[in-house]
Short mmCIF file of the C-alpha atoms (twelve columns), coordinates in Angstrom:
data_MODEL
# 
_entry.id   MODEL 
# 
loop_
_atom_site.group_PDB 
_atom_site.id 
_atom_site.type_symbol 
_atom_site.label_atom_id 
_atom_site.label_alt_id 
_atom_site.label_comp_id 
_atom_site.label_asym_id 
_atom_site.label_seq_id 
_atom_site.Cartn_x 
_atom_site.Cartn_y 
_atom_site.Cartn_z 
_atom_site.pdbx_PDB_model_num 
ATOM 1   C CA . UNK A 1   83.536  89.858  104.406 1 
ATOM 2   C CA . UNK A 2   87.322  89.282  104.461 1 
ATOM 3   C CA . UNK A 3   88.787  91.957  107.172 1 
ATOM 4   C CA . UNK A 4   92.073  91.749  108.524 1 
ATOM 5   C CA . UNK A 5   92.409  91.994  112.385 1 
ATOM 6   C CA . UNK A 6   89.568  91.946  115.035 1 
ATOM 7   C CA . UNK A 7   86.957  94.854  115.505 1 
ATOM 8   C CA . UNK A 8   87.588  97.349  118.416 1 
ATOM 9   C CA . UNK A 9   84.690  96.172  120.707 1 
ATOM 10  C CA . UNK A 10  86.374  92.672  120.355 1 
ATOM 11  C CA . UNK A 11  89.620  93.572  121.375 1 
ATOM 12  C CA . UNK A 12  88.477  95.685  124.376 1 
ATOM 13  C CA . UNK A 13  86.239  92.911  125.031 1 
ATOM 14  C CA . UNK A 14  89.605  90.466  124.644 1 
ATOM 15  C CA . UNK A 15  91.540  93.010  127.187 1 
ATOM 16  C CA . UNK A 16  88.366  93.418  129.856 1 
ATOM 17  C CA . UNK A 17  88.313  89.390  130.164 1 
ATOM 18  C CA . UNK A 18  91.987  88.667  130.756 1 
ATOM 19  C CA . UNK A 19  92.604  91.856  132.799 1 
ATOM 20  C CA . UNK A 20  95.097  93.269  130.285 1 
ATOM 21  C CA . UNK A 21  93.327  96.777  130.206 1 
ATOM 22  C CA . UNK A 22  95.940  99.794  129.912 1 
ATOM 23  C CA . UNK A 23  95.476  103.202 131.067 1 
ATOM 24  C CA . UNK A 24  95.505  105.120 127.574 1 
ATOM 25  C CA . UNK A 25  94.853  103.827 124.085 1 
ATOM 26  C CA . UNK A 26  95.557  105.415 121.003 1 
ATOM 27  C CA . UNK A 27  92.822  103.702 118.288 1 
ATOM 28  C CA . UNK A 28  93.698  104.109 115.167 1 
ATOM 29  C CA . UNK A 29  90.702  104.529 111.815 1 
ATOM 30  C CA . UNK A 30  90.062  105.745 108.451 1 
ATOM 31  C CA . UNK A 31  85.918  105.388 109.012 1 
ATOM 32  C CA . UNK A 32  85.160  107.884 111.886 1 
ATOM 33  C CA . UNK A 33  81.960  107.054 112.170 1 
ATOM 34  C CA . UNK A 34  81.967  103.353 112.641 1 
ATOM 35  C CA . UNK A 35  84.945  103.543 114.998 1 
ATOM 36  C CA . UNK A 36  83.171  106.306 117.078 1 
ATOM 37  C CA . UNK A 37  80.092  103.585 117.434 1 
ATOM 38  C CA . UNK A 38  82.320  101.379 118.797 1 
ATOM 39  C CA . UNK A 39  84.214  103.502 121.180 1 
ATOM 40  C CA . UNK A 40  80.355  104.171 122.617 1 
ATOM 41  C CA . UNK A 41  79.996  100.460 123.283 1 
ATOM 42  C CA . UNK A 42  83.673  100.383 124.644 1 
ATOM 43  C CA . UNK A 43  82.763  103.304 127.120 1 
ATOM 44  C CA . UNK A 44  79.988  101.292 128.203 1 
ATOM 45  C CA . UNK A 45  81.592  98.677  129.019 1 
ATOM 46  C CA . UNK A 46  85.058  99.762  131.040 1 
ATOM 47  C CA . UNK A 47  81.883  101.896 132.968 1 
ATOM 48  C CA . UNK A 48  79.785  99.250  133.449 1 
ATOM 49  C CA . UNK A 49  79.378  98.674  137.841 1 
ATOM 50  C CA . UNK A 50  79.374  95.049  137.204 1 
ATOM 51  C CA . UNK A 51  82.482  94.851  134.730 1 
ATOM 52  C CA . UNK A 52  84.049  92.150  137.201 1 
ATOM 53  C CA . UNK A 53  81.565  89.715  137.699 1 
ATOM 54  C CA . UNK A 54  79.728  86.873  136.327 1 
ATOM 55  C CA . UNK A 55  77.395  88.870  134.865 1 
ATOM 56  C CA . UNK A 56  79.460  90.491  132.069 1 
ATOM 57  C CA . UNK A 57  80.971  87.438  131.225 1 
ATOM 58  C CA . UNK A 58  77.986  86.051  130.206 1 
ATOM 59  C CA . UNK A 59  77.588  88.840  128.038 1 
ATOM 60  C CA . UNK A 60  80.861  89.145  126.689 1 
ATOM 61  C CA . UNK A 61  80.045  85.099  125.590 1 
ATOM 62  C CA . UNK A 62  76.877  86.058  124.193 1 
ATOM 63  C CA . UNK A 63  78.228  89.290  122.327 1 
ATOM 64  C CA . UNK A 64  80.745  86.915  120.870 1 
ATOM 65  C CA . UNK A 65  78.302  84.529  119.327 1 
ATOM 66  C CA . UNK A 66  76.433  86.970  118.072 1 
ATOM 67  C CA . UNK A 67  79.330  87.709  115.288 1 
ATOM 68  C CA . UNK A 68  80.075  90.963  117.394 1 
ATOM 69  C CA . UNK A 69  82.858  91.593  114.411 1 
ATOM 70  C CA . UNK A 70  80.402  92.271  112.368 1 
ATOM 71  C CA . UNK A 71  77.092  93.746  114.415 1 
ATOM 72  C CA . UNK A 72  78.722  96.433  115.945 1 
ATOM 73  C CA . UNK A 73  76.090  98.700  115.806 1 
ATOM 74  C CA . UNK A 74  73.437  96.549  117.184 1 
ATOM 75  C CA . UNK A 75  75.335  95.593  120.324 1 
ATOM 76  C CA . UNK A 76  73.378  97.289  122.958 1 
ATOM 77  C CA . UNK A 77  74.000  93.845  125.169 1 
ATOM 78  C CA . UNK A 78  77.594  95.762  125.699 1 
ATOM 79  C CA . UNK A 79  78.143  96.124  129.514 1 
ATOM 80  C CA . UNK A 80  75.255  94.138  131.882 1 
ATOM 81  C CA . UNK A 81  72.385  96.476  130.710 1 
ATOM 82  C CA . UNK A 82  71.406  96.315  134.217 1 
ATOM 83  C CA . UNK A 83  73.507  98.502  136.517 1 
ATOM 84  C CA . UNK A 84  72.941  102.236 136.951 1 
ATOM 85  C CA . UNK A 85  75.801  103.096 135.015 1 
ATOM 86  C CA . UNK A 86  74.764  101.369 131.882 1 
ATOM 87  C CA . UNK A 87  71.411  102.647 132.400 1 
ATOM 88  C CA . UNK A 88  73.036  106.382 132.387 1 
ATOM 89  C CA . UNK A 89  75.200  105.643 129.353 1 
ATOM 90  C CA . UNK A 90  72.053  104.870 127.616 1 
ATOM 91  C CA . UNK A 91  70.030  107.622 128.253 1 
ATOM 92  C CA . UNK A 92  73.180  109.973 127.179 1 
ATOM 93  C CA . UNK A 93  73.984  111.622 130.595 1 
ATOM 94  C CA . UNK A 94  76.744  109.173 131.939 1 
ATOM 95  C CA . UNK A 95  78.838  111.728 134.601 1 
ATOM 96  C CA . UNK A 96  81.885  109.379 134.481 1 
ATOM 97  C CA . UNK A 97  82.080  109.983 130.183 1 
ATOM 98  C CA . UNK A 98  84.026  113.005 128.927 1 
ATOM 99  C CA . UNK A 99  83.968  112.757 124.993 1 
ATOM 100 C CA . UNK A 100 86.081  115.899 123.564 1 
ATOM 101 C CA . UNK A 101 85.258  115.995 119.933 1 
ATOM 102 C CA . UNK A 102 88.180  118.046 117.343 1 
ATOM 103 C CA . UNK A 103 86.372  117.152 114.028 1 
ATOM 104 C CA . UNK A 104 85.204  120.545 113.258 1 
ATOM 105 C CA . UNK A 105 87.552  122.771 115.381 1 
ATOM 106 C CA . UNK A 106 91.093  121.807 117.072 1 
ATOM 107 C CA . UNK A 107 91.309  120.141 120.332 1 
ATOM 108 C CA . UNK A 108 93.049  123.152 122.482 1 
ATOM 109 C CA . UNK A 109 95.058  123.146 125.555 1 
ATOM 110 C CA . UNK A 110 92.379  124.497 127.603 1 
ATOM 111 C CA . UNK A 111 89.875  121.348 126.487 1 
ATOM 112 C CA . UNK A 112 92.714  119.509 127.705 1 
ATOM 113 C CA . UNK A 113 93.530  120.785 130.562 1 
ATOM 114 C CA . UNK A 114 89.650  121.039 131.748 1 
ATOM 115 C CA . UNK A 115 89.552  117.193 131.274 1 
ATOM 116 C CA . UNK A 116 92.603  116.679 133.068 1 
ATOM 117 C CA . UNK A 117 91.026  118.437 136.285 1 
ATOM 118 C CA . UNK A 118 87.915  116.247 135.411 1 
ATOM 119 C CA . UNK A 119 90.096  112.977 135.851 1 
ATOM 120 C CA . UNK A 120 91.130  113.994 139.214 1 
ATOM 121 C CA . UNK A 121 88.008  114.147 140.752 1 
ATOM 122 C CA . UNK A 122 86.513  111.366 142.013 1 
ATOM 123 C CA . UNK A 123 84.392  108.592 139.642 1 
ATOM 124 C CA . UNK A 124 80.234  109.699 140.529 1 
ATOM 125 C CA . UNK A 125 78.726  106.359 139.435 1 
ATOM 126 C CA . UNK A 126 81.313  103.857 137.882 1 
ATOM 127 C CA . UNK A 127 84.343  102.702 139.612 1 
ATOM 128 C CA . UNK A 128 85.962  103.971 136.882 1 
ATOM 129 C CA . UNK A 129 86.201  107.327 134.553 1 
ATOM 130 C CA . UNK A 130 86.357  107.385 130.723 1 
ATOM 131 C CA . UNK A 131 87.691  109.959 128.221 1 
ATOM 132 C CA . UNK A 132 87.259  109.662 124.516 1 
ATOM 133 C CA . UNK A 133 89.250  112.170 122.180 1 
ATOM 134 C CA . UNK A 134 87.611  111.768 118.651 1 
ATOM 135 C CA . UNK A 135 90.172  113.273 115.987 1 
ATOM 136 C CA . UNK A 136 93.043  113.578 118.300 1 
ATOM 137 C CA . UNK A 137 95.050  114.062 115.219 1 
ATOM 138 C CA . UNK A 138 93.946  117.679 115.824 1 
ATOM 139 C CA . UNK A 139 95.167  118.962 119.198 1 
ATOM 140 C CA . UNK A 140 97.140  121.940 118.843 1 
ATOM 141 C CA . UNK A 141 100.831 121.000 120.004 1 
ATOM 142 C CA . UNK A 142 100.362 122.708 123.616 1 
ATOM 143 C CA . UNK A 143 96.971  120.716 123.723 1 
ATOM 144 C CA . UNK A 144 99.330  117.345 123.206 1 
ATOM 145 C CA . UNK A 145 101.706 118.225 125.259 1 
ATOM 146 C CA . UNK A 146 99.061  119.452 128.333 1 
ATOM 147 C CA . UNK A 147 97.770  115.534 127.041 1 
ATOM 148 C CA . UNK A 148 100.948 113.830 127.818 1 
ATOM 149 C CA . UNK A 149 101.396 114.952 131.271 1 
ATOM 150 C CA . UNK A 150 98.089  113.634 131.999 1 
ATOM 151 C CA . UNK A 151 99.339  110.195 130.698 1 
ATOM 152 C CA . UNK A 152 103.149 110.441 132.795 1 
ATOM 153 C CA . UNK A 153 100.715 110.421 136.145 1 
ATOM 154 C CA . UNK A 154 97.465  108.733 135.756 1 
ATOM 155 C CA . UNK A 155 94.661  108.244 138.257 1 
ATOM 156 C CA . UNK A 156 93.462  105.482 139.486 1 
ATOM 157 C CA . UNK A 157 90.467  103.409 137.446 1 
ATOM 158 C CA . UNK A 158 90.879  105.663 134.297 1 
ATOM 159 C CA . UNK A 159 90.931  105.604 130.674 1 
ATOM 160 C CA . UNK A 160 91.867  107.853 127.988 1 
ATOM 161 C CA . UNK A 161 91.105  106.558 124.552 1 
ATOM 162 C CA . UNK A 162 92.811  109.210 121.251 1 
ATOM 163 C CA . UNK A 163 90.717  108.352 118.118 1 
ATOM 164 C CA . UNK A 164 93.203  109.053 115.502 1 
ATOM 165 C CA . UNK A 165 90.972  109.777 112.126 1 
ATOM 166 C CA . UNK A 166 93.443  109.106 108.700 1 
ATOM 167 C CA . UNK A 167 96.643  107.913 109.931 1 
ATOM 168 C CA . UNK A 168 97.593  110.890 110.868 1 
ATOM 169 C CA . UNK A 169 100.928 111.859 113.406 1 
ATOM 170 C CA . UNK A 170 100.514 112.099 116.982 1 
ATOM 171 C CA . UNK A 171 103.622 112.705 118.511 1 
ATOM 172 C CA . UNK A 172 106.221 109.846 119.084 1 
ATOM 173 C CA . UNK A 173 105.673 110.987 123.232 1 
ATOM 174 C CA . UNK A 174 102.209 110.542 123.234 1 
ATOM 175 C CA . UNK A 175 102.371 107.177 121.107 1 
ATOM 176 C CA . UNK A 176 104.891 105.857 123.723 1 
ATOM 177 C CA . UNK A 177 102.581 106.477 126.360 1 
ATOM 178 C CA . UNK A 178 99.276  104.124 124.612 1 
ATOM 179 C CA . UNK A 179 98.735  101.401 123.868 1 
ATOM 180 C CA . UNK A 180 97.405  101.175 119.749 1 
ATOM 181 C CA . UNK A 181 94.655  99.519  118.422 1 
ATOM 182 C CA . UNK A 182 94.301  99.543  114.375 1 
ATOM 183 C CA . UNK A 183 90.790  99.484  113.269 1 
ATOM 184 C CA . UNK A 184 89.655  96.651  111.338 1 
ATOM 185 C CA . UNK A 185 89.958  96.643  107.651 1 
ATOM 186 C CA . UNK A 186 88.200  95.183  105.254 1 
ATOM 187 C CA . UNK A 187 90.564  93.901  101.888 1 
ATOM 188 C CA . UNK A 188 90.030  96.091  98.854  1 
ATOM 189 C CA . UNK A 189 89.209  92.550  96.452  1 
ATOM 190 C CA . UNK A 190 86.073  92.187  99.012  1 
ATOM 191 C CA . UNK A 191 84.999  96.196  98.981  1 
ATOM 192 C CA . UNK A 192 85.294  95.888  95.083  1 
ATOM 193 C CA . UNK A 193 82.348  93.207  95.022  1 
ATOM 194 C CA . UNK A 194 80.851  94.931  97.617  1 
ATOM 195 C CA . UNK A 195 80.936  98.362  96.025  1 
ATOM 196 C CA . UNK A 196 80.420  97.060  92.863  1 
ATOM 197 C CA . UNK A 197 78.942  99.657  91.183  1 
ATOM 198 C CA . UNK A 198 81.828  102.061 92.297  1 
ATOM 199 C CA . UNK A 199 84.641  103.197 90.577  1 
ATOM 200 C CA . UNK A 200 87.996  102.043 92.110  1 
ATOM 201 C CA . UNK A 201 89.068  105.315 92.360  1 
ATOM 202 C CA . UNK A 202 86.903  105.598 94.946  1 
ATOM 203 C CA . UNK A 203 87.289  102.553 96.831  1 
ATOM 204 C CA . UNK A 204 90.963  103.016 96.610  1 
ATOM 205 C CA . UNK A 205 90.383  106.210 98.176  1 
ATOM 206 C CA . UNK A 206 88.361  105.299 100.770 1 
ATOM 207 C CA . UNK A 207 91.193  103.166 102.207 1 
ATOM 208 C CA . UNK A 208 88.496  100.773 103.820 1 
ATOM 209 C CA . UNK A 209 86.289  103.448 104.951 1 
ATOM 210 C CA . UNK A 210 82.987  101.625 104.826 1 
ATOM 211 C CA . UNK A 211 80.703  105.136 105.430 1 
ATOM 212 C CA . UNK A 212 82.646  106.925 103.328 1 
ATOM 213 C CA . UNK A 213 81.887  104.483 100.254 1 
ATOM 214 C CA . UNK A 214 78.033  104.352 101.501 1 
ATOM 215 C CA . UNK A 215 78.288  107.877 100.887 1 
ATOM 216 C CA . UNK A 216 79.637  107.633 97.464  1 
ATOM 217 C CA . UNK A 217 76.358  105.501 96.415  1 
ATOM 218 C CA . UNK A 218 74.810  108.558 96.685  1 
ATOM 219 C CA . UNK A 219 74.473  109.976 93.171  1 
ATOM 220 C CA . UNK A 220 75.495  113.818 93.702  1 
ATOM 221 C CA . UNK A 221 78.595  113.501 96.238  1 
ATOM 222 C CA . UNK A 222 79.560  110.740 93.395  1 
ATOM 223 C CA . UNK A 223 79.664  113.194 90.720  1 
ATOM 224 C CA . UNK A 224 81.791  115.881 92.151  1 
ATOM 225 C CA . UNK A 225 84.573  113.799 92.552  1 
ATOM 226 C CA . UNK A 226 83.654  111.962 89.335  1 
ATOM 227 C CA . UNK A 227 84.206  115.594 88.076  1 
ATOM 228 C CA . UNK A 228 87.848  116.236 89.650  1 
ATOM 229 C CA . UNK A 229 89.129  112.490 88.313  1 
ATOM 230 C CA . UNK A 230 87.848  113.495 85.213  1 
ATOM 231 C CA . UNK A 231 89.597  117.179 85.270  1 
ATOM 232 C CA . UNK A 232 92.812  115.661 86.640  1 
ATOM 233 C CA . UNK A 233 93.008  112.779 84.023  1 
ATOM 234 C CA . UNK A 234 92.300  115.396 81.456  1 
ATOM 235 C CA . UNK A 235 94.941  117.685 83.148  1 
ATOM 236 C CA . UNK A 236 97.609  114.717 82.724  1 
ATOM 237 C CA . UNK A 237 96.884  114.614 79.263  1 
ATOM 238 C CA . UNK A 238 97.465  118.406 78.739  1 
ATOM 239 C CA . UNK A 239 93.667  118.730 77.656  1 
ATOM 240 C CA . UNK A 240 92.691  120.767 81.065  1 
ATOM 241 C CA . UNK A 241 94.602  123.436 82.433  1 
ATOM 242 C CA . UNK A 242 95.566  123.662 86.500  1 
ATOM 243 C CA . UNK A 243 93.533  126.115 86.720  1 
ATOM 244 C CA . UNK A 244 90.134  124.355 86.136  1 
ATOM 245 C CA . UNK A 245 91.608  121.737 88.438  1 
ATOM 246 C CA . UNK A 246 92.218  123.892 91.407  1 
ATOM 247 C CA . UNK A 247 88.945  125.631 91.098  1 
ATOM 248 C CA . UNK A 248 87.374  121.907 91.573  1 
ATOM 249 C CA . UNK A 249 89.686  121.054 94.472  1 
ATOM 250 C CA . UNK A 250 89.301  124.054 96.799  1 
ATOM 251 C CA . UNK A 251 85.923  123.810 96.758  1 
ATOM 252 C CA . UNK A 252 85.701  121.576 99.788  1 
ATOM 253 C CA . UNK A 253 88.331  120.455 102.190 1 
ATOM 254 C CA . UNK A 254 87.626  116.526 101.609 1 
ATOM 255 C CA . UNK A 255 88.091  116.861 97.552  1 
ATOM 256 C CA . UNK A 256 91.773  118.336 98.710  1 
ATOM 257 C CA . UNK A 257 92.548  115.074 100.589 1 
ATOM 258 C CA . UNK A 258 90.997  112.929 97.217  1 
ATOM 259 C CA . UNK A 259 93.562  115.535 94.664  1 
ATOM 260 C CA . UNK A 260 96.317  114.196 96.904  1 
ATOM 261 C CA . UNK A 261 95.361  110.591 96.960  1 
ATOM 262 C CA . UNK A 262 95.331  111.076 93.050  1 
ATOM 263 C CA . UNK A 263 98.772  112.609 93.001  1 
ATOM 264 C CA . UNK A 264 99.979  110.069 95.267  1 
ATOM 265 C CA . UNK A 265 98.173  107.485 93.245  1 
ATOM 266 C CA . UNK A 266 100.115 108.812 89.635  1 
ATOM 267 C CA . UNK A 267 103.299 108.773 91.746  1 
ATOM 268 C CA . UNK A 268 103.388 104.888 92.800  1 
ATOM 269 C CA . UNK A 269 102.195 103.805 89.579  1 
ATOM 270 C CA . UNK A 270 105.550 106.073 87.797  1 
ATOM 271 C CA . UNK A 271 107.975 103.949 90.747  1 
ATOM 272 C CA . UNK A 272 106.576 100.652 89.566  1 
ATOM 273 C CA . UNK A 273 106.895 101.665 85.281  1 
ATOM 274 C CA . UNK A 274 110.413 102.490 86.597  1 
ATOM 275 C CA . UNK A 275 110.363 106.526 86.236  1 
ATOM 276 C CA . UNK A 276 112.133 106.540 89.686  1 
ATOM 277 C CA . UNK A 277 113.665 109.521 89.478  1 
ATOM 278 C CA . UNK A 278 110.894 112.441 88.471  1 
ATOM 279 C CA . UNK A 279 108.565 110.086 90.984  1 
ATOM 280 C CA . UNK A 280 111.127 110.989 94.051  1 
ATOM 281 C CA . UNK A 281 111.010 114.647 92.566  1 
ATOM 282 C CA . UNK A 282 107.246 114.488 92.332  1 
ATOM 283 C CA . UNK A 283 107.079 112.863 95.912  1 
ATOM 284 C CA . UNK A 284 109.491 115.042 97.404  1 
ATOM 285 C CA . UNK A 285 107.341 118.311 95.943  1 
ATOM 286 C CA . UNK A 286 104.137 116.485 97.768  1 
ATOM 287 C CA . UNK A 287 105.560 116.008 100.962 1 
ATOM 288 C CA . UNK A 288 106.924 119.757 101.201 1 
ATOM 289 C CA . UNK A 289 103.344 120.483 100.272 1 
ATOM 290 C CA . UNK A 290 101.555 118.643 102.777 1 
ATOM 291 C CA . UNK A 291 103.867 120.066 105.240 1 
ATOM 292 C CA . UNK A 292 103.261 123.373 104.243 1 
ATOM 293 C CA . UNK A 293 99.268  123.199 103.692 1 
ATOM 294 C CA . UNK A 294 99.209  123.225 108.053 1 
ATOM 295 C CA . UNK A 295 100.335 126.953 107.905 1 
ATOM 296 C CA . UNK A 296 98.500  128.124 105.106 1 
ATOM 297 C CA . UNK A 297 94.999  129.874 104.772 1 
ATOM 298 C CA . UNK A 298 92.669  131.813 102.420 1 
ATOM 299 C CA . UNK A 299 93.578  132.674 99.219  1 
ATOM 300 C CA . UNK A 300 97.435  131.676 99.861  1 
ATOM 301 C CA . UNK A 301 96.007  127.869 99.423  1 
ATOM 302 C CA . UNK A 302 94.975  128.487 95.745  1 
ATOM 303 C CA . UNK A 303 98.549  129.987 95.113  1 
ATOM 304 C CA . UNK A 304 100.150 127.313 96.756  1 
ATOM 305 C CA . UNK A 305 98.062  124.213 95.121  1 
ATOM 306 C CA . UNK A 306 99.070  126.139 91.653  1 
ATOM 307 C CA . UNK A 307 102.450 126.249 92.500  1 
ATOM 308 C CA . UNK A 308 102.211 122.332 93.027  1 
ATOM 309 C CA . UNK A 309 100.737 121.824 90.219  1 
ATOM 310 C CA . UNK A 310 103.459 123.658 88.014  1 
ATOM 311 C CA . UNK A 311 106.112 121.277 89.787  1 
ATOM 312 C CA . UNK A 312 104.970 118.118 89.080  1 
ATOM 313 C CA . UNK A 313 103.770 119.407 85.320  1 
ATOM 314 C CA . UNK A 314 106.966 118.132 83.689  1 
ATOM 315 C CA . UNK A 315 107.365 114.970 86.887  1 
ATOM 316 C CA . UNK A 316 103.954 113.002 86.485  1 
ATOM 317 C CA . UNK A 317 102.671 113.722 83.029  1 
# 
């Protein structure tokens, strides 16, 4: 498999062995669930009591010859497997590992601020203390900014690590504060032969997201956005009204995020035929969109994804 860069284990690994380790990482992913693995075997190992000897050398040498790029999940030789603390982290209780999760709801200021107070207590186990923040993309603003005060004055032996899901913004305060780690990513020529039997709508979609395109294998989440390509080539053709489109879109959050990648998609391929004109219109009319879809709810979304759709009518078509 042709990826470009190193996994995150390996470059905390990397960091560990030459003593480069930073106080705050932002680690950057468009598969969630792969990166969150590997942010597991990270905590385990900045945890790990015997982090500075001999030991964990001789496991980050064996971890490495093991092709830990690509055996990520099977890496439970992470950390000396020995010591209390990686004893804890495997049996789920470590008292040293906050993980604040924002997936389903937004990461608020009093999350924050609770694991702020956590960070300036003393380490129970582990000479050190870990925080993961999985979607950090969605603190609320005070949340960030009760975030980036923790980062001005760290403690001593910590390490906050912002999983940011989808290339989404942080702001430029908190970026200056971490250090950023890209995810490794996996060239689209190699996912097409790996995913095959996948449309390259899809793959181009999943922007390297290897669960996400496990997840289009299976037959029914295939179809429904099988159905919206279908609807929105149909719609470009003026043989499907917006209507029937938006109905398909709004039915789940994630087929939203696929509608724009479509959009998006149209609007590149109109730059390169040379349209460049109605494809700045058409990109301009997205971008206002995008901005505005973080302030709008309920029905208001249908009206607005409507009104979208009546712009870039006589842009993209």
């Amino acid at each position: 498999m042709q990826s470009i860069g190193q996994s995150i284990t390996k470059r905390f690994l990397d960091l560990a062995q030459s003593n480069k380790l930073a106080h705050a990482y932002i680690v950057e992913t468009f598969d969630a669930n792969k990166s969150i693995v590997e942010l597991a075997n990270v905590s385990k190992l900045l945890l790990c009591s015997n982090l500075a000897n001999e030991t964990i050398d001789e496991t980050f040498n064996q971890s490495t010859n093991n092709n830990i790029d690509n055996n990520i999940e099977e890496l439970d030789s992470i950390g000396c497997g020995q010591c209390k603390s990686c004893q804890l982290h495997k049996a789920g209780n470590h008292p040293d590992l906050k993980v604040l999760n924002g997936k389903s709801e937004s990461i608020g200021i009093d999350d924050i601020r609770l694991a702020s107070d956590w960070l300036n207590k003393t380490a129970q186990i582990s000479n050190a203390q870990v925080i993961i923040i999985e979607y950090a993309q969605n603190m609320t603003e005070n949340a960030a900014n009760a975030l980036l005060k923790t980062l001005e004055e760290p403690t001593n032996n910590s390490f906050i690590i912002l999983l940011n899901v989808g290339a989404k913004k942080l702001l430029p305060t908190i970026r200056s504060r971490c250090q950023i780690i890209k995810a490794v990513i996996t060239d689209k020529a190699t996912l097409s032969e790996l995913y095959s039997d996948l449309p390259s709508y899809l793959i181009g979609f999943s922007a390297g997201n290897l669960s996400l395109l496990d997840d289009f294998r299976n037959e029914t989440q295939q179809a429904s956005y099988t159905e919206i390509y279908t609807c929105f080539i149909h719609w470009l053709k003026n043989q499907s009204s917006h209507n029937a489109l938006v109905r398909l879109v709004l039915k789940d959050k994630q087929y939203q995020v696929f509608f724009i990648y479509l959009i998006n998609r149209r609007i590149r391929q109109m730059l390169i035929k040379g349209y460049l004109e109605k494809g700045q219109q058409a990109e301009q009319a997205l971008v206002k969109f995008n901005f505005a879809q973080q302030h709008i709810k309920g029905q208001n979304k249908e009206l607005a994804l409507s009104a979208l759709l009546e712009k870039l009518e006589h842009l993209v078509k």
